[in-house]
Coordinates of C-alpha atoms and ligand atoms in Angstrom, one line a residue:
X1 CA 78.0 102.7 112.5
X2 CA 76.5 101.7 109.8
X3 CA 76.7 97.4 108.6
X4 CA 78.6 95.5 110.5
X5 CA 81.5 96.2 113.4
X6 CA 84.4 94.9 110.7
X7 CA 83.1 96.6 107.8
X8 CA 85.3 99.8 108.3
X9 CA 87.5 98.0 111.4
X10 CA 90.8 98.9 111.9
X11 CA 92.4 95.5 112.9
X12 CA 96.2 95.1 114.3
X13 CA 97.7 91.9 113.9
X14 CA 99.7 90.8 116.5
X15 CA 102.7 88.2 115.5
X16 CA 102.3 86.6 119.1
X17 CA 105.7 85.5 119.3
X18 CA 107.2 88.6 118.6
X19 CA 104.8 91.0 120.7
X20 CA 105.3 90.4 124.2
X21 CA 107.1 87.7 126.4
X22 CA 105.7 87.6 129.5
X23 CA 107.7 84.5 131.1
X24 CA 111.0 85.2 129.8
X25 CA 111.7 82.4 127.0
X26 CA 112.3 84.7 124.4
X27 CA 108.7 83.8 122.8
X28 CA 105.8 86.4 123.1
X29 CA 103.0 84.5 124.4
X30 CA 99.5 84.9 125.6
X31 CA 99.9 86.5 128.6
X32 CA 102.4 89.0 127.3
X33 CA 99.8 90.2 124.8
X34 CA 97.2 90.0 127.3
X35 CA 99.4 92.4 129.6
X36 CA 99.2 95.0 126.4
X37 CA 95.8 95.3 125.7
X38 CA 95.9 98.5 126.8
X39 CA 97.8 99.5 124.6
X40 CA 96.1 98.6 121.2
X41 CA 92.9 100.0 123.0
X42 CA 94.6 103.2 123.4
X43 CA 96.2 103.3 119.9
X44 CA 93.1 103.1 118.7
X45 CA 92.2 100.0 116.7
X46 CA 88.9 98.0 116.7
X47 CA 90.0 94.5 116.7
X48 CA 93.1 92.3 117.1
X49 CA 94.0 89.7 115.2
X50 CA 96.2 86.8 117.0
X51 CA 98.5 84.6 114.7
X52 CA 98.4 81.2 115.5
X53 CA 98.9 80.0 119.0
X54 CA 98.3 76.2 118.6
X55 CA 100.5 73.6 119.9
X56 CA 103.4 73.8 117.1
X57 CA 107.5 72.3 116.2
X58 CA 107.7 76.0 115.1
X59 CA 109.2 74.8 111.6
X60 CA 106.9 77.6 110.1
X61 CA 106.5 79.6 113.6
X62 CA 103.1 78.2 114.2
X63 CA 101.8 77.8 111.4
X64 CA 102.4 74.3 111.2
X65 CA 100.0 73.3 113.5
X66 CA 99.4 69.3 115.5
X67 CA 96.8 70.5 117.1
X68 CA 93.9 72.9 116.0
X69 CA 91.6 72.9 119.3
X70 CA 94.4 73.7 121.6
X71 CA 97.1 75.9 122.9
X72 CA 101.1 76.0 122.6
X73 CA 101.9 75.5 126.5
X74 CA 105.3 77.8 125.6
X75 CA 102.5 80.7 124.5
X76 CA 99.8 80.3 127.5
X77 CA 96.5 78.3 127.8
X78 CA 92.9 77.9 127.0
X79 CA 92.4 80.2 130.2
X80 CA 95.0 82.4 129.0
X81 CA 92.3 82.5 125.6
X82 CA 89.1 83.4 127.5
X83 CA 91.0 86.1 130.0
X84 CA 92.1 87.4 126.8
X85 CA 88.6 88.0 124.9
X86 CA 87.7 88.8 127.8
X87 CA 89.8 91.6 129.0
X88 CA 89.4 92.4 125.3
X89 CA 86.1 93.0 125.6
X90 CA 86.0 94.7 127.8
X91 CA 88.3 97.0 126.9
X92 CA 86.1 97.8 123.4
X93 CA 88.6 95.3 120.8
X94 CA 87.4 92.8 118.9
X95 CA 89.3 89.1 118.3
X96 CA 90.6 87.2 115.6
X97 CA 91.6 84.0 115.5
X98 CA 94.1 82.9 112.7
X99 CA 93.0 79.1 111.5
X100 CA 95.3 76.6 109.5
X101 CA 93.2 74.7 107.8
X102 CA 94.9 74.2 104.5
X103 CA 97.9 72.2 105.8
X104 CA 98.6 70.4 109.4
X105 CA 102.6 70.0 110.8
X106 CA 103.9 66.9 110.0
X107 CA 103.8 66.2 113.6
X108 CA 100.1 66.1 113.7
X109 CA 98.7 62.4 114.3
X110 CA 97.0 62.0 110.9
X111 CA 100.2 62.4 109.1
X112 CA 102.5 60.2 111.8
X113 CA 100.0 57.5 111.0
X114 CA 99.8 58.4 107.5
X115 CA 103.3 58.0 107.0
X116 CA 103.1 55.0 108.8
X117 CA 100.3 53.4 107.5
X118 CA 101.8 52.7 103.8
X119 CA 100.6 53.2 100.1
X120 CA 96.8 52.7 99.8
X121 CA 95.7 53.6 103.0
X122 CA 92.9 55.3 104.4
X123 CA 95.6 57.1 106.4
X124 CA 97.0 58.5 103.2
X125 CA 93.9 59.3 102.0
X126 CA 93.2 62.7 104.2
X127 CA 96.5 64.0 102.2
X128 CA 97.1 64.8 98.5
X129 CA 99.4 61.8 98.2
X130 CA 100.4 60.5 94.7
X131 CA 103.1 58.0 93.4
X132 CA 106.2 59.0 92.1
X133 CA 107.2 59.5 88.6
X134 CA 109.8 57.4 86.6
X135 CA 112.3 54.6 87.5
X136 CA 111.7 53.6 91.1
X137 CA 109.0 56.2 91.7
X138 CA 111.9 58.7 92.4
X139 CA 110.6 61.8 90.6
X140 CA 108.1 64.2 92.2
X141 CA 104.3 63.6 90.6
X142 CA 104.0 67.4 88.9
X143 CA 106.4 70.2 88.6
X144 CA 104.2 72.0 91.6
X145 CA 107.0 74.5 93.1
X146 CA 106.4 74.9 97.1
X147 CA 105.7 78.7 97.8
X148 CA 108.6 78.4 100.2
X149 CA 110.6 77.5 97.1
X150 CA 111.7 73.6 95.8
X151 CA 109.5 71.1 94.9
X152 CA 105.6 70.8 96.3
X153 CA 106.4 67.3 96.8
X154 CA 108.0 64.8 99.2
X155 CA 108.7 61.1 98.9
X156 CA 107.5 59.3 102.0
X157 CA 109.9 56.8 100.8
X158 CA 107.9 54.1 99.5
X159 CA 107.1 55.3 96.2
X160 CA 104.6 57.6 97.4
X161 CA 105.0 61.3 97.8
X162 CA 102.7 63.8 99.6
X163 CA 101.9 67.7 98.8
X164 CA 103.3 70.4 100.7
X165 CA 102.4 73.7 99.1
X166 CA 104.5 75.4 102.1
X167 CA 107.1 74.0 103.8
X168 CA 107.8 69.6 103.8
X169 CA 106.9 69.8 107.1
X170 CA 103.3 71.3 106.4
X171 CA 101.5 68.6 104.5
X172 CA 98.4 69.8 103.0
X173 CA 95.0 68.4 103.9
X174 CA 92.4 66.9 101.2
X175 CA 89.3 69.0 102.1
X176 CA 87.3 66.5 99.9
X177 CA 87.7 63.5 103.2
X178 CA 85.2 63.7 105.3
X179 CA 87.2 63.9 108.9
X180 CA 88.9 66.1 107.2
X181 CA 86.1 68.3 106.2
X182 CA 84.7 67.3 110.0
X183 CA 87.3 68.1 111.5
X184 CA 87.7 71.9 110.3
X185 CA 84.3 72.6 111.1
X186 CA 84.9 71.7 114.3
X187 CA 87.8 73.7 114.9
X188 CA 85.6 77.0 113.5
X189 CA 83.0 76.2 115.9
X190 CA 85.3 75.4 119.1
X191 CA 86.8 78.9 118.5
X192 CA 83.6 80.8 118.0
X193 CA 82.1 79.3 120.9
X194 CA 85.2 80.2 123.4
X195 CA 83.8 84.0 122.0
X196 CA 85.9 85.0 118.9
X197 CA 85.0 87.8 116.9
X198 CA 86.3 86.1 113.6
X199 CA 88.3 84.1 111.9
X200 CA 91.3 84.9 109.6
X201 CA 91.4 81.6 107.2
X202 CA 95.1 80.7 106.6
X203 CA 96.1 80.4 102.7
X204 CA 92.6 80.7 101.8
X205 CA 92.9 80.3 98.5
X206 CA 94.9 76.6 98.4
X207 CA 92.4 74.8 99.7
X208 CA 91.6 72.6 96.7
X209 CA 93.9 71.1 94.4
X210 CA 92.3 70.2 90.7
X211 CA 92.1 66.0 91.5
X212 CA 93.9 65.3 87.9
X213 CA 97.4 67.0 89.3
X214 CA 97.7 68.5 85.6
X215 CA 101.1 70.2 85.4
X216 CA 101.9 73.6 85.5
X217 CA 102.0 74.6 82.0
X218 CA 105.6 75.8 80.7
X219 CA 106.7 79.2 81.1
X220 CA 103.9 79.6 84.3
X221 CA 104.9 82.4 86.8
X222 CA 104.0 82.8 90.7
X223 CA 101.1 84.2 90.7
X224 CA 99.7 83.0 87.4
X225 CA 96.1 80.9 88.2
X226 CA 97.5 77.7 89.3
X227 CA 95.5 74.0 89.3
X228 CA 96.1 74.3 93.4
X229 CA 94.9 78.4 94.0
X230 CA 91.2 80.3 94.1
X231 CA 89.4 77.6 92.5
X232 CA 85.7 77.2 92.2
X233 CA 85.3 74.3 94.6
X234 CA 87.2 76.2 97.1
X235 CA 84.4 78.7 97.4
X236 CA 82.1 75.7 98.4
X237 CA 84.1 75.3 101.5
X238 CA 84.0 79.0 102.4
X239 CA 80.0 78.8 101.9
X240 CA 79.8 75.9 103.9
X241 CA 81.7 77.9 106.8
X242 CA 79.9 81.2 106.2
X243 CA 77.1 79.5 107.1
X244 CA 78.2 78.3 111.0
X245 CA 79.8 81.5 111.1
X246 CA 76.4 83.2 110.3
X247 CA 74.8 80.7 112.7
X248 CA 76.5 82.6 115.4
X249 CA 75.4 86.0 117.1
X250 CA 76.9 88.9 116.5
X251 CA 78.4 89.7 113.0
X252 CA 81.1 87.1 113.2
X253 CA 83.7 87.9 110.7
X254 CA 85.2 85.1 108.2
X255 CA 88.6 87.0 106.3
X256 CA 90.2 85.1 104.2
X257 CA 94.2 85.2 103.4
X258 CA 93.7 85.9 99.5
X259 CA 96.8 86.7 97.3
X260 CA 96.0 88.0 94.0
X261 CA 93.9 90.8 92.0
X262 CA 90.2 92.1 92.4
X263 CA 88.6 89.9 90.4
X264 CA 90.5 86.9 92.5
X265 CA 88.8 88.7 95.7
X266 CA 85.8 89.2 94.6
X267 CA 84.1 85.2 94.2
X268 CA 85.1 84.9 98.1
X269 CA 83.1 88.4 99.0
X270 CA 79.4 87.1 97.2
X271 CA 76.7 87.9 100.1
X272 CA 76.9 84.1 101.2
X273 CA 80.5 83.8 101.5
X274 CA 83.1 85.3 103.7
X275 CA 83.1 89.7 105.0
X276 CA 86.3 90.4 103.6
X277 CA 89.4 88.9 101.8
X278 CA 92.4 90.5 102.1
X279 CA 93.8 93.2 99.1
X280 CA 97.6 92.5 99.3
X281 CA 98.2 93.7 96.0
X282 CA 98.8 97.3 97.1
X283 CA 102.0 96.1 99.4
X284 CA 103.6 95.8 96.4
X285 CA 102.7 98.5 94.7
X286 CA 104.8 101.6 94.2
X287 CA 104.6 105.0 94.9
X288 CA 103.2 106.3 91.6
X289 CA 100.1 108.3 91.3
X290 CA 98.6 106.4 88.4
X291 CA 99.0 103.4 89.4
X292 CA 97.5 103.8 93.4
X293 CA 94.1 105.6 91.5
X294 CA 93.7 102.8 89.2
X295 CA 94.5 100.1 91.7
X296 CA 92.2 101.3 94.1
X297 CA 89.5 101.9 91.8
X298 CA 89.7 98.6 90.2
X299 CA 89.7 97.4 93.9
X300 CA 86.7 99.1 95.1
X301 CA 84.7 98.3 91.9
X302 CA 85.5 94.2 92.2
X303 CA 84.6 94.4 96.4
X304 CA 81.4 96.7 95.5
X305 CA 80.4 94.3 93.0
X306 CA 79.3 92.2 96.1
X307 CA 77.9 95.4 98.6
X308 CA 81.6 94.8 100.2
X309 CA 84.5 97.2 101.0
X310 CA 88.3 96.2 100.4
X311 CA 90.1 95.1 103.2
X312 CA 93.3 97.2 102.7
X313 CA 96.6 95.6 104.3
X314 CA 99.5 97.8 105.1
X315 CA 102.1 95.3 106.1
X316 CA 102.0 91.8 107.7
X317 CA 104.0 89.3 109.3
X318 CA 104.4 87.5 105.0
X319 CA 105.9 90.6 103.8
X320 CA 109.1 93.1 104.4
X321 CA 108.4 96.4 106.8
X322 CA 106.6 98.8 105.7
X323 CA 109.1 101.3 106.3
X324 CA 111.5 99.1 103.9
X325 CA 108.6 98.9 101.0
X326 CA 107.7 102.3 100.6
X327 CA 110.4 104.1 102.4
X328 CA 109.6 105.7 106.2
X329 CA 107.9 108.9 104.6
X330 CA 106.1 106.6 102.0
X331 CA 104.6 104.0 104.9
X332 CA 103.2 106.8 106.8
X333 CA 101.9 108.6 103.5
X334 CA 100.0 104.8 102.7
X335 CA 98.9 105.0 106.0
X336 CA 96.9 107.9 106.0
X337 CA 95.8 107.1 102.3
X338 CA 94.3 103.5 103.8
X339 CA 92.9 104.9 106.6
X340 CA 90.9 107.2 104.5
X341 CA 89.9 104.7 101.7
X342 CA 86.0 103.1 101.8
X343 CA 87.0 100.0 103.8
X344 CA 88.8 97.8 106.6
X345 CA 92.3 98.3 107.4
X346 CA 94.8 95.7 108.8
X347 CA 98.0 97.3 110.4
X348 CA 100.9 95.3 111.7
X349 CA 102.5 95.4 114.9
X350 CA 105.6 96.8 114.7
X351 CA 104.5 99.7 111.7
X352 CA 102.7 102.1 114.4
X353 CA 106.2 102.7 115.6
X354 CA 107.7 102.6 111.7
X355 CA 109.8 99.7 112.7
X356 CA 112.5 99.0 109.8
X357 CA 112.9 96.1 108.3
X358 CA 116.1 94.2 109.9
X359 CA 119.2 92.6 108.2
X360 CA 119.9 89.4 110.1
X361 CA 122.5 87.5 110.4
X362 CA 122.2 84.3 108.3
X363 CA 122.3 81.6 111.6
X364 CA 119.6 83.9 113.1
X365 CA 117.4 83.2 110.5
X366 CA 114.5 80.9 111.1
X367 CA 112.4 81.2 108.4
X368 CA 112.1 78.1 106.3
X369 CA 112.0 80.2 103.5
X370 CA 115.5 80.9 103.7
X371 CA 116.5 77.3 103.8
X372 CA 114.4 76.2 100.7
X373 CA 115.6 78.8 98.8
X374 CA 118.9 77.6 99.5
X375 CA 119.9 81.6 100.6
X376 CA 118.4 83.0 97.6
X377 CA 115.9 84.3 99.3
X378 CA 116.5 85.9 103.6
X379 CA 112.6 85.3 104.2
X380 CA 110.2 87.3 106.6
X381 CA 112.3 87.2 109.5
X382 CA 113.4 90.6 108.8
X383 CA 110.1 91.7 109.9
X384 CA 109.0 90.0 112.5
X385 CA 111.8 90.5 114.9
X386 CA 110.6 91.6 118.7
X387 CA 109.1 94.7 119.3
X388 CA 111.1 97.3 121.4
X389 CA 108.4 99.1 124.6
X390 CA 111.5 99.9 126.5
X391 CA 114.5 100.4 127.8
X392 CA 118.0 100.7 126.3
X393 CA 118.9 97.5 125.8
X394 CA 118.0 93.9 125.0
X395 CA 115.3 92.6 125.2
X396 CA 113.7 96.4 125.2
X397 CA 111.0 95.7 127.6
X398 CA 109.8 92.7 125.0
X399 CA 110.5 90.2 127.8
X400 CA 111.8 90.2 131.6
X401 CA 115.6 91.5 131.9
X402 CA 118.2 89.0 131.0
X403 CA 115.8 87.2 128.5
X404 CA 116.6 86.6 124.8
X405 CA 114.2 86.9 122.6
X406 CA 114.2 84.5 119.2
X407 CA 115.1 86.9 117.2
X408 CA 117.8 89.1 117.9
X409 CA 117.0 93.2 118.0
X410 CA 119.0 95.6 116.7
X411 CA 121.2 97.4 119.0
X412 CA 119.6 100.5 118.5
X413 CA 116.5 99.6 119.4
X414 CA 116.0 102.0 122.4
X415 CA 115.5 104.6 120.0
X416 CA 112.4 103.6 118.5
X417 CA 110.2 101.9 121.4
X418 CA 106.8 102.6 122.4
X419 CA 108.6 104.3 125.4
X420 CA 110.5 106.9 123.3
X421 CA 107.9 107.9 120.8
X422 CA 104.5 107.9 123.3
X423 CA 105.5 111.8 124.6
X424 CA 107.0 112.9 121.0
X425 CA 104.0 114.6 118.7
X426 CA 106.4 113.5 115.7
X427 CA 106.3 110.1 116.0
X428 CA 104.9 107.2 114.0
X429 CA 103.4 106.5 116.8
X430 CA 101.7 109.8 117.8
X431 CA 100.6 109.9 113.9
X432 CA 99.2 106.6 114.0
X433 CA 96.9 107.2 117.3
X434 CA 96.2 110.7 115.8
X435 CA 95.2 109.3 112.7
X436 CA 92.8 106.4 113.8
X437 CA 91.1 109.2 116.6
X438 CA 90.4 111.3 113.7
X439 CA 89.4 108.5 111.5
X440 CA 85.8 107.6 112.9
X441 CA 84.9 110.9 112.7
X442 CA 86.1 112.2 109.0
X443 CA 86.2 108.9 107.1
X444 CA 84.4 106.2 108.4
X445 CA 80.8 105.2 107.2
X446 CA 81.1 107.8 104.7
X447 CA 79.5 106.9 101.1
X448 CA 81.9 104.0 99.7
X449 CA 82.1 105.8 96.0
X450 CA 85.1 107.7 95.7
X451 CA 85.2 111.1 93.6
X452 CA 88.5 111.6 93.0
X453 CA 89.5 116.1 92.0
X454 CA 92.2 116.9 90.1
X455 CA 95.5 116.5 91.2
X456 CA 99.1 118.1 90.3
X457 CA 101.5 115.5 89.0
X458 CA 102.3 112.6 91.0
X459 CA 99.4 113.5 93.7
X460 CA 96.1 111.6 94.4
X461 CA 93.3 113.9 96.2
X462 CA 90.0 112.0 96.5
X463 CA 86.9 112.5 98.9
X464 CA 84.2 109.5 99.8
X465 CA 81.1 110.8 97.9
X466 CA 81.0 114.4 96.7
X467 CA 82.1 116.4 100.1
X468 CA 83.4 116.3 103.1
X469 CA 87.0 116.1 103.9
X470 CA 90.1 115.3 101.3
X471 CA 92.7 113.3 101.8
X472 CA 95.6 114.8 99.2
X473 CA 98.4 112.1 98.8
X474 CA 102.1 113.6 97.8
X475 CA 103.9 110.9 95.8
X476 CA 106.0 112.9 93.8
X477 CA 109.3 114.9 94.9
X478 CA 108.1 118.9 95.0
X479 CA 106.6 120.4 97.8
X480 CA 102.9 121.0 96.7
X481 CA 100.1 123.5 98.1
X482 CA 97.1 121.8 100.2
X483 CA 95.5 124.9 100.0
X484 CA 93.1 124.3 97.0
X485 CA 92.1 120.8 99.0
X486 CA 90.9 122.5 102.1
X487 CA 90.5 125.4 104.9
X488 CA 91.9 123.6 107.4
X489 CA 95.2 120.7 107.8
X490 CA 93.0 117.7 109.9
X491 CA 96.7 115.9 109.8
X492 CA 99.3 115.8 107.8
X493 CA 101.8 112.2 107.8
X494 CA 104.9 114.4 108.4
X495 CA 105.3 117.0 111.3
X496 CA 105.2 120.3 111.2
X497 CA 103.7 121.1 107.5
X498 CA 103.0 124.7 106.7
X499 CA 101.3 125.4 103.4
X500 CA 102.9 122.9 101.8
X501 CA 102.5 119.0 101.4
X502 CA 106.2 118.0 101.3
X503 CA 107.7 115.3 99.1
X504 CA 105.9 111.4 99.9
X505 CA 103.4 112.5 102.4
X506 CA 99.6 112.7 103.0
X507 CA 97.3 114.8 104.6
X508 CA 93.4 115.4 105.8
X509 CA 92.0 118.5 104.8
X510 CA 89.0 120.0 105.7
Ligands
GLC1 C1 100.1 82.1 105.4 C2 100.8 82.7 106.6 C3 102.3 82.5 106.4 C4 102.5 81.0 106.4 C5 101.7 80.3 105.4 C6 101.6 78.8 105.6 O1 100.5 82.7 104.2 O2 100.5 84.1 106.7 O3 103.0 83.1 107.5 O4 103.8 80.7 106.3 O5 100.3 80.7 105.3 O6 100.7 78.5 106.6
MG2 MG1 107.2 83.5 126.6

């Protein structure tokens, strides 16, 4: 291995309540992931990465957080933690840690006494809190929109309103105070010292808000650069935390949650700032040729820029399933392509097993999302519903007999577990262990420049550096030869290929 354990990791992220309930409240929890280690050791990835587990009112399933140095008592405790990296360890995976550092839960003490403590406080002052506009101070301070749709702003009902770039009950933290700027560090450094192998940093990119509150301009679009996203002081606060993370032994990672193009990566990759930022642009991408070349190319140039690799994301708890984005045959075709890119992967539970997305019902639907939005929008429910291991029925093995998990499954979920696909060599889950086994020794640590050979329409073939094997990528609708690409089918995304790639597939030629 050459660099770094994470530079080329394959990490899984487990949605903790959704993975495994080992006490039967219908919440995966500590011990239920614990009790599956196995598992993700014998799938085949390097490192887990644990959404939040911290003592939470759930309004954003845990990501509203009142207390960062502490753990949820529905989802385990601080012993649960250790016996976790531990058995991790041991087992050969790596752990991440997902901290919320961008926003507390309204619940959290600083904000009780905040909203307490009145106008002009000290209390207020750990929050972005501004007075209203117009008669009566009844009109939010800018036309910020919340991510999770409405108004950024609340009134605390005294004139003054406070920021919440998620949901109201998430206020968002001025990393400028000093206990608040204490107060993260010490969070970092709790979790690092309990033995972490990294940290994933939470909406990475809000961090700082531009202290004038300018207005969006008119005509401004989600996703255009924002007064409150990726700016320059923000980076100060990831150098500052690089810096106890580099203070720690062993190659601790720091990834940060980024949303937007290479060259909005790229500041948070410089050699004193964080390993990796996540590349979520390709979720949305679809399934043309043209597009996936330039993309990645414009990717790897912006990461190499630094000496990094792109941290390629294949699906996540923020976004629908992968099987739903790029179609089943797609998300296994994007698969193999990722796998074989210069770079990290993350993979999310659920897509080893090509979990589709799920339709629910709208009173199932906890996702604030779906509230804000008044409907418009279902939210990411649909993708974070429990996994099936299995069984026929409810709960599918998810959680002890008779339990309910908080999300309903499908009824047809006995079709799809862990159980039914471990023994059946087409599977998304025999292709995924198949593909990760053969990864370290065809992909990995090969030369991060891609030389890409010509390709029939709608088809991507590239190799790392000038030899060695060729991953040729189907997007288009015939059938095409691999033959040209190779002696010898390594894998192929679909079962059963002959001499021909079918329609949306991938394969590893050697
Ligand atoms: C991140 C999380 C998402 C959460 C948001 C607010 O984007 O991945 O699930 O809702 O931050 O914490
Ligand atoms: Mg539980």
């Amino acid at each position: 291995m050459t660099g770094p354990w994470w530079r080329e990791a394959v990490t899984y992220e487990v949605y903790v309540r959704s993975f495994a309930d080992s006490d039967g409240d219908g919440l995966g929890d500590l011990p239920g992931l614990r009790s599956r280690l196995p598992y993700l050791a014998g799938l085949g990835v390097d490192a887990v990465w644990v959404t939040p587990f911290y003592p939470s009112p759930d309004h954003d399933a845990g990501y509203d957080v009142t207390e960062h140095r502490a753990v949820d008592p529905r989802l385990g405790t601080l012993a649960d933690v250790d016996g976790l990296i531990g058995d991790a360890h041991r087992l050969g995976l790596r752990v991440l840690v997902d901290l919320v550092l961008n926003h507390v839960s309204s619940e959290h003490q600083w904000f009780v006494s905040a909203r307490a403590a009145g106008p002009g406080s000290a209390e207020r002052a750990r929050f972005h809190v501004r007075p209203g506009l117009g008669p009566g101070r009844a009109e939010p301070p800018t036309n910020w929109p919340s991510i999770f749709g409405g108004s950024a702003w609340a009134p605390f009902g005294d004139g003054d309103w406070y920021l919440h770039l998620f949901d109201t009950e998430q206020p968002d933290l001025r990393h400028e105070h000093p206990d608040v700027a204490a107060d993260a560090l010490a969070t970092i450094r709790f979790w690092l010292d309990r033995g972490v192998d990294g940290v994933r940093f939470d909406a990475a990119g809000s961090l700082s808000k531009d202290p004038g509150y300018p207005d969006l301009p008119e005509g401004w679009r989600p996703g255009d650069p924002a007064p409150y996203s990726d700016r320059n002081e923000v980076h100060e606060i990831y150098r500052r935390w690089a810096r106890e993370l580099a203070s720690y032994p062993g190659d601790r990672l720091g990834v940060a949650e980024t949303w937007g193009g290479p060259e909005v990566l790229a500041p948070y990759l410089r050699p004193d700032e964080l390993g990796q930022a996540f590349a979520m642009d390709p979720l949305y991408w679809p399934l043309r040729a043209q597009l996936w070349r330039d993309g990645v190319d414009a990717l790897l140039a912006a990461t190499g820029r630094h000496g990094r690799l792109p941290a390629w994301v294949h699906g996540s708890h923020d976004v629908r399933r992968a099987a739903d984005r790029w179609g089943p045959h797609g998300a296994r075709a994007v698969l193999l392509m990722m796998l074989a890119l210069p770079g990290a992967v993350y993979l999310y539970a659920g897509d080893e097993l090509g979990l589709p997305e799920v339709t629910l019902a709208d009173e199932a639907i906890r996702d604030p999302v779906f509230r804000r939005s008044g409907g418009a929008e279902r939210g990411r429910d649909g993708a974070r519903v429990p996994l099936p291991w299995t069984g026929e029925s409810v709960p599918y093995g998810f959680g002890p007999t008779g339990s309910t998990p908080w999300l309903p499954q499908p009824t047809d979920w006995g079709e799809v577990s862990v159980a039914r696909q471990r023994d059946d060599p087409g599977s998304a889950l025999a292709l995924t262990r198949a593909a990760l086994a053969l990864r370290g020794e065809w992909w990995r640590d090969r030369p991060a420049e891609l030389t890409w050979r010509d390709a029939p329409a709608e088809c991507l073939a590239f190799r790392r550096g000038h030899r060695g094997p060729t991953c040729l990528v189907n997007l288009g609708d015939v059938p095409v030869d691999w033959r040209p690409y190779g002696r010898r089918l390594l894998l192929a995304s679909m079962p059963k290929v002959e001499e021909k790639l079918p329609a949306r597939s991938a394969a590893w030629l050697a």
